Amino acid sequence: MLRVGNCSGFYGDRLSAMREMLQGGQVDVITGDWLAELTMLILGRDRLKDPDTGYAKTFLLQLGDCLGPALEQGVTIVANAGGVNTPGLVTAIRELATSRGLSPKVAHVRGDDLTPRAQELGLGQPMGAHAYLGGFGIARAVASGADIVVTGRVTDASVIVGPAIAHFGWGREDHDALAGATAAGHVIECGTRATGGNYSFFTEIDNLDHPGFPIAEIHRDGSSVITKHPGTGGAVTVDTVKSQLLYEISDARYPGPDVTMRPDTITLEQQDTDRVSMTGIRGEAPPPEVKVSLNSLGGFRNEMTMVLTGLDIEAKAELVERQFMSELTTSPAELTWTLARTDTPNAPTQQQAAALLTVVARARDPKVVGRAFTRAGIEIAPGTYPGCHTLAPPSAGSPYGVFTPGYVAQSVPEHEVVPDDGTVEVIAPPQQTRALQPLLGEPATRARAQDEPTCAAPLGTLAGARSGDKGGHANVGVWVRDEAARPRLSALITPESVRELIPEAEDLPVKVTHLPNLMAVNIVIEDLLGEGVAYNARFDPRAKGPGEWLRSRHVAIPLPLIPHPTENDA
């Protein structure tokens, strides 16, 4: 068995997590994920300002606190914190270690950066182009005896898959084992989201104030147990694990550079308190292409939010929009208006009586969205609707990024490992690949009795959900906890019903995948997020909230499926 603990789910996660993982009990490997799509853009911009930066500095802070204890315990640290400057991070680690009188072996993986070759590869001229590498380079680095392995852009699960490959000696065609490790990696890579964070039924968890970080106990066949250190907060249950499993999986084939994992084959079982097993996971040969993260400067954006209070909200919004447009002397490439009706009738506080009207401008020229844009809102203020004021003073436009996915053949990235001694080893691409075909599964079928009594109630009465972003698409995983409710969930969630329940999706492509083994469906709403999180096209550009929004929407639920309060609840 290999015990892999997580200490970071994003760039900015809890700094004490690595120390907590070391203090909580024996683990063989500590990993973390620092590289969201937006983070790659942030780090790319950092390096443009200072060529010595471009990596996740918070990882260095954690390491400065924990390097000595990790070496004493023989724990290997594997992190994708190299960002867009992995060699720079290696240098910083060695300087840090020297300052503390330590001499760890540091290896790194390179080859993800395709930026210099982007145009010749047909990827355009982005600010950054980084291929998602797999776990075999990490495995070779671990096998070389490295104490610390750092990478740039790899898949989120690869930092877990790589150490498992090294530990068990898996080969390229051990697809089921690789898929099992990928599933384990997918669960723990987001940190405390596997232990109760971002969990629909969070009120059922007794101690969520300081949830512990997750651990995957991986076995030779790829099966695993998800757990956490005893005495830490949060909980590991079938549903907390399932919630994270459904996060951003797209459909019943979850592709990666090493294997395509089949979420529709996973069996979850609660073994004991805070111990959930994942078994039966099947894998298929990976796709012939790897994904490339393409980040570009999209232009400049600015916004103004005006507060509309009390009566006649719609009329106030129409007036100020007409006046603003008549005063606007420039022509932004994009101009969008959004009225958020946050007001309530007969409100007891002024804030509860207020609605928010936001206008957003985008242009290639920063001057177009600078003073020329904000002046229009300022000049009309004395002569517009009663009670006019804004949430913030005028400001200059700020740059925004655009994320787009690209694809290149598996053989294109020059996947290399540089051990501590500075030698270079090339990692060959997989010889066996399989073209990726979407797998949506079959909806549950059950004849509904015509006289079946139903009640309009929130979908969350029945189901949990977890949502997130994949480029410009929003993913929403929805599951039920009672097998009797699964057919109803399948009947309720269709592309047509999603467009009704989430009106923003009315004119967008919607894909629904059925996962009966998880009593779940997965929804992909294409283009809901425009050109990605950095483009900031909507109120929630990371799509973290659509799952909970969907749960709040009222649907027809059969009365026998609606929980009734117990005597204790009453």
GROMACS .gro file of N, CA and C in nm, residues 11-77:
model
  201
   11TYR      N    1  -0.374   2.737  -0.552
   11TYR     CA    2  -0.273   2.835  -0.515
   11TYR      C    3  -0.336   2.934  -0.417
   12GLY      N    4  -0.304   2.919  -0.290
   12GLY     CA    5  -0.364   3.001  -0.186
   12GLY      C    6  -0.429   2.919  -0.078
   13ASP      N    7  -0.415   2.786  -0.085
   13ASP     CA    8  -0.474   2.698   0.015
   13ASP      C    9  -0.403   2.713   0.149
   14ARG      N   10  -0.455   2.645   0.250
   14ARG     CA   11  -0.410   2.659   0.388
   14ARG      C   12  -0.261   2.630   0.401
   15LEU      N   13  -0.185   2.728   0.447
   15LEU     CA   14  -0.040   2.713   0.455
   15LEU      C   15   0.004   2.607   0.556
   16SER      N   16  -0.078   2.582   0.655
   16SER     CA   17  -0.040   2.485   0.759
   16SER      C   18  -0.064   2.340   0.716
   17ALA      N   19  -0.120   2.319   0.597
   17ALA     CA   20  -0.164   2.184   0.558
   17ALA      C   21  -0.049   2.084   0.550
   18MET      N   22   0.067   2.125   0.499
   18MET     CA   23   0.178   2.031   0.488
   18MET      C   24   0.225   1.988   0.625
   19ARG      N   25   0.236   2.084   0.717
   19ARG     CA   26   0.278   2.047   0.853
   19ARG      C   27   0.173   1.958   0.919
   20GLU      N   28   0.046   1.988   0.901
   20GLU     CA   29  -0.060   1.905   0.958
   20GLU      C   30  -0.052   1.762   0.904
   21MET      N   31  -0.022   1.748   0.775
   21MET     CA   32  -0.012   1.615   0.715
   21MET      C   33   0.107   1.539   0.774
   22LEU      N   34   0.219   1.608   0.798
   22LEU     CA   35   0.337   1.544   0.856
   22LEU      C   36   0.315   1.508   1.002
   23GLN      N   37   0.243   1.592   1.073
   23GLN     CA   38   0.222   1.568   1.216
   23GLN      C   39   0.114   1.465   1.244
   24GLY      N   40   0.023   1.444   1.150
   24GLY     CA   41  -0.094   1.360   1.175
   24GLY      C   42  -0.067   1.212   1.177
   25GLY      N   43   0.041   1.168   1.117
   25GLY     CA   44   0.069   1.025   1.108
   25GLY      C   45   0.147   0.995   0.983
   26GLN      N   46   0.192   0.871   0.970
   26GLN     CA   47   0.282   0.837   0.861
   26GLN      C   48   0.213   0.839   0.726
   27VAL      N   49   0.271   0.913   0.633
   27VAL     CA   50   0.236   0.904   0.492
   27VAL      C   51   0.366   0.883   0.414
   28ASP      N   52   0.356   0.822   0.298
   28ASP     CA   53   0.475   0.798   0.216
   28ASP      C   54   0.507   0.917   0.126
   29VAL      N   55   0.401   0.982   0.077
   29VAL     CA   56   0.416   1.091  -0.019
   29VAL      C   57   0.319   1.202   0.020
   30ILE      N   58   0.365   1.325   0.007
   30ILE     CA   59   0.276   1.441   0.019
   30ILE      C   60   0.274   1.511  -0.115
   31THR      N   61   0.154   1.533  -0.166
   31THR     CA   62   0.139   1.600  -0.295
   31THR      C   63   0.051   1.723  -0.278
   32GLY      N   64   0.044   1.800  -0.383
   32GLY     CA   65  -0.047   1.914  -0.383
   32GLY      C   66  -0.069   1.962  -0.524
   33ASP      N   67  -0.177   2.036  -0.541
   33ASP     CA   68  -0.210   2.096  -0.670
   33ASP      C   69  -0.214   2.247  -0.651
   34TRP      N   70  -0.137   2.317  -0.732
   34TRP     CA   71  -0.133   2.464  -0.726
   34TRP      C   72  -0.179   2.529  -0.857
   35LEU      N   73  -0.208   2.450  -0.961
   35LEU     CA   74  -0.219   2.507  -1.095
   35LEU      C   75  -0.359   2.497  -1.156
   36ALA      N   76  -0.446   2.587  -1.122
   36ALA     CA   77  -0.572   2.601  -1.195
   36ALA      C   78  -0.544   2.674  -1.327
   37GLU      N   79  -0.643   2.673  -1.416
   37GLU     CA   80  -0.624   2.740  -1.545
   37GLU      C   81  -0.594   2.888  -1.526
   38LEU      N   82  -0.665   2.952  -1.432
   38LEU     CA   83  -0.641   3.093  -1.405
   38LEU      C   84  -0.501   3.115  -1.347
   39THR      N   85  -0.456   3.020  -1.264
   39THR     CA   86  -0.325   3.034  -1.201
   39THR      C   87  -0.214   3.037  -1.305
   40MET      N   88  -0.228   2.957  -1.411
   40MET     CA   89  -0.125   2.957  -1.516
   40MET      C   90  -0.115   3.096  -1.579
   41LEU      N   91  -0.227   3.163  -1.596
   41LEU     CA   92  -0.224   3.298  -1.651
   41LEU      C   93  -0.157   3.394  -1.553
   42ILE      N   94  -0.192   3.383  -1.424
   42ILE     CA   95  -0.133   3.470  -1.322
   42ILE      C   96   0.019   3.451  -1.316
   43LEU      N   97   0.063   3.326  -1.316
   43LEU     CA   98   0.206   3.298  -1.307
   43LEU      C   99   0.278   3.341  -1.434
   44GLY      N  100   0.211   3.328  -1.548
   44GLY     CA  101   0.271   3.375  -1.673
   44GLY      C  102   0.292   3.525  -1.672
   45ARG      N  103   0.195   3.598  -1.620
   45ARG     CA  104   0.210   3.743  -1.609
   45ARG      C  105   0.318   3.780  -1.508
   46ASP      N  106   0.329   3.703  -1.400
   46ASP     CA  107   0.436   3.727  -1.301
   46ASP      C  108   0.573   3.717  -1.367
   47ARG      N  109   0.589   3.614  -1.450
   47ARG     CA  110   0.721   3.592  -1.510
   47ARG      C  111   0.754   3.698  -1.615
   48LEU      N  112   0.649   3.752  -1.680
   48LEU     CA  113   0.676   3.862  -1.773
   48LEU      C  114   0.735   3.982  -1.702
   49LYS      N  115   0.691   4.003  -1.576
   49LYS     CA  116   0.743   4.116  -1.498
   49LYS      C  117   0.880   4.084  -1.439
   50ASP      N  118   0.901   3.958  -1.400
   50ASP     CA  119   1.026   3.916  -1.337
   50ASP      C  120   1.058   3.775  -1.383
   51PRO      N  121   1.159   3.757  -1.471
   51PRO     CA  122   1.190   3.625  -1.526
   51PRO      C  123   1.226   3.520  -1.421
   52ASP      N  124   1.262   3.563  -1.299
   52ASP     CA  125   1.298   3.468  -1.195
   52ASP      C  126   1.176   3.411  -1.122
   53THR      N  127   1.059   3.464  -1.150
   53THR     CA  128   0.937   3.415  -1.084
   53THR      C  129   0.860   3.325  -1.180
   54GLY      N  130   0.731   3.306  -1.153
   54GLY     CA  131   0.649   3.222  -1.240
   54GLY      C  132   0.615   3.088  -1.178
   55TYR      N  133   0.651   3.070  -1.049
   55TYR     CA  134   0.615   2.947  -0.977
   55TYR      C  135   0.533   2.986  -0.854
   56ALA      N  136   0.474   2.885  -0.789
   56ALA     CA  137   0.387   2.910  -0.674
   56ALA      C  138   0.471   2.935  -0.550
   57LYS      N  139   0.475   3.060  -0.507
   57LYS     CA  140   0.560   3.097  -0.394
   57LYS      C  141   0.509   3.041  -0.263
   58THR      N  142   0.379   3.013  -0.253
   58THR     CA  143   0.326   2.958  -0.128
   58THR      C  144   0.381   2.819  -0.101
   59PHE      N  145   0.415   2.745  -0.207
   59PHE     CA  146   0.476   2.614  -0.187
   59PHE      C  147   0.611   2.629  -0.116
   60LEU      N  148   0.686   2.730  -0.152
   60LEU     CA  149   0.815   2.755  -0.085
   60LEU      C  150   0.794   2.787   0.062
   61LEU      N  151   0.688   2.863   0.092
   61LEU     CA  152   0.659   2.894   0.232
   61LEU      C  153   0.631   2.767   0.311
   62GLN      N  154   0.550   2.677   0.254
   62GLN     CA  155   0.521   2.550   0.320
   62GLN      C  156   0.649   2.469   0.338
   63LEU      N  157   0.729   2.465   0.233
   63LEU     CA  158   0.851   2.385   0.237
   63LEU      C  159   0.950   2.439   0.340
   64GLY      N  160   0.956   2.571   0.351
   64GLY     CA  161   1.046   2.629   0.450
   64GLY      C  162   1.011   2.587   0.591
   65ASP      N  163   0.884   2.562   0.614
   65ASP     CA  164   0.837   2.520   0.746
   65ASP      C  165   0.853   2.370   0.767
   66CYS      N  166   0.855   2.292   0.658
   66CYS     CA  167   0.838   2.147   0.670
   66CYS      C  168   0.948   2.062   0.610
   67LEU      N  169   1.045   2.122   0.544
   67LEU     CA  170   1.145   2.041   0.474
   67LEU      C  171   1.221   1.950   0.570
   68GLY      N  172   1.263   2.005   0.683
   68GLY     CA  173   1.337   1.923   0.780
   68GLY      C  174   1.257   1.804   0.829
   69PRO      N  175   1.136   1.824   0.880
   69PRO     CA  176   1.054   1.710   0.924
   69PRO      C  177   1.026   1.610   0.813
   70ALA      N  178   1.004   1.657   0.691
   70ALA     CA  179   0.977   1.565   0.580
   70ALA      C  180   1.097   1.475   0.553
   71LEU      N  181   1.216   1.533   0.556
   71LEU     CA  182   1.337   1.452   0.534
   71LEU      C  183   1.357   1.353   0.648
   72GLU      N  184   1.331   1.396   0.770
   72GLU     CA  185   1.346   1.307   0.885
   72GLU      C  186   1.251   1.187   0.877
   73GLN      N  187   1.130   1.212   0.826
   73GLN     CA  188   1.031   1.105   0.818
   73GLN      C  189   1.040   1.023   0.689
   74GLY      N  190   1.128   1.064   0.597
   74GLY     CA  191   1.141   0.991   0.471
   74GLY      C  192   1.022   1.010   0.379
   75VAL      N  193   0.957   1.123   0.388
   75VAL     CA  194   0.839   1.151   0.306
   75VAL      C  195   0.883   1.220   0.177
   76THR      N  196   0.838   1.168   0.063
   76THR     CA  197   0.865   1.229  -0.066
   76THR      C  198   0.760   1.336  -0.094
   77ILE      N  199   0.803   1.451  -0.142
   77ILE     CA  200   0.711   1.561  -0.174
   77ILE      C  201   0.705   1.576  -0.324
   0.00000   0.00000   0.00000
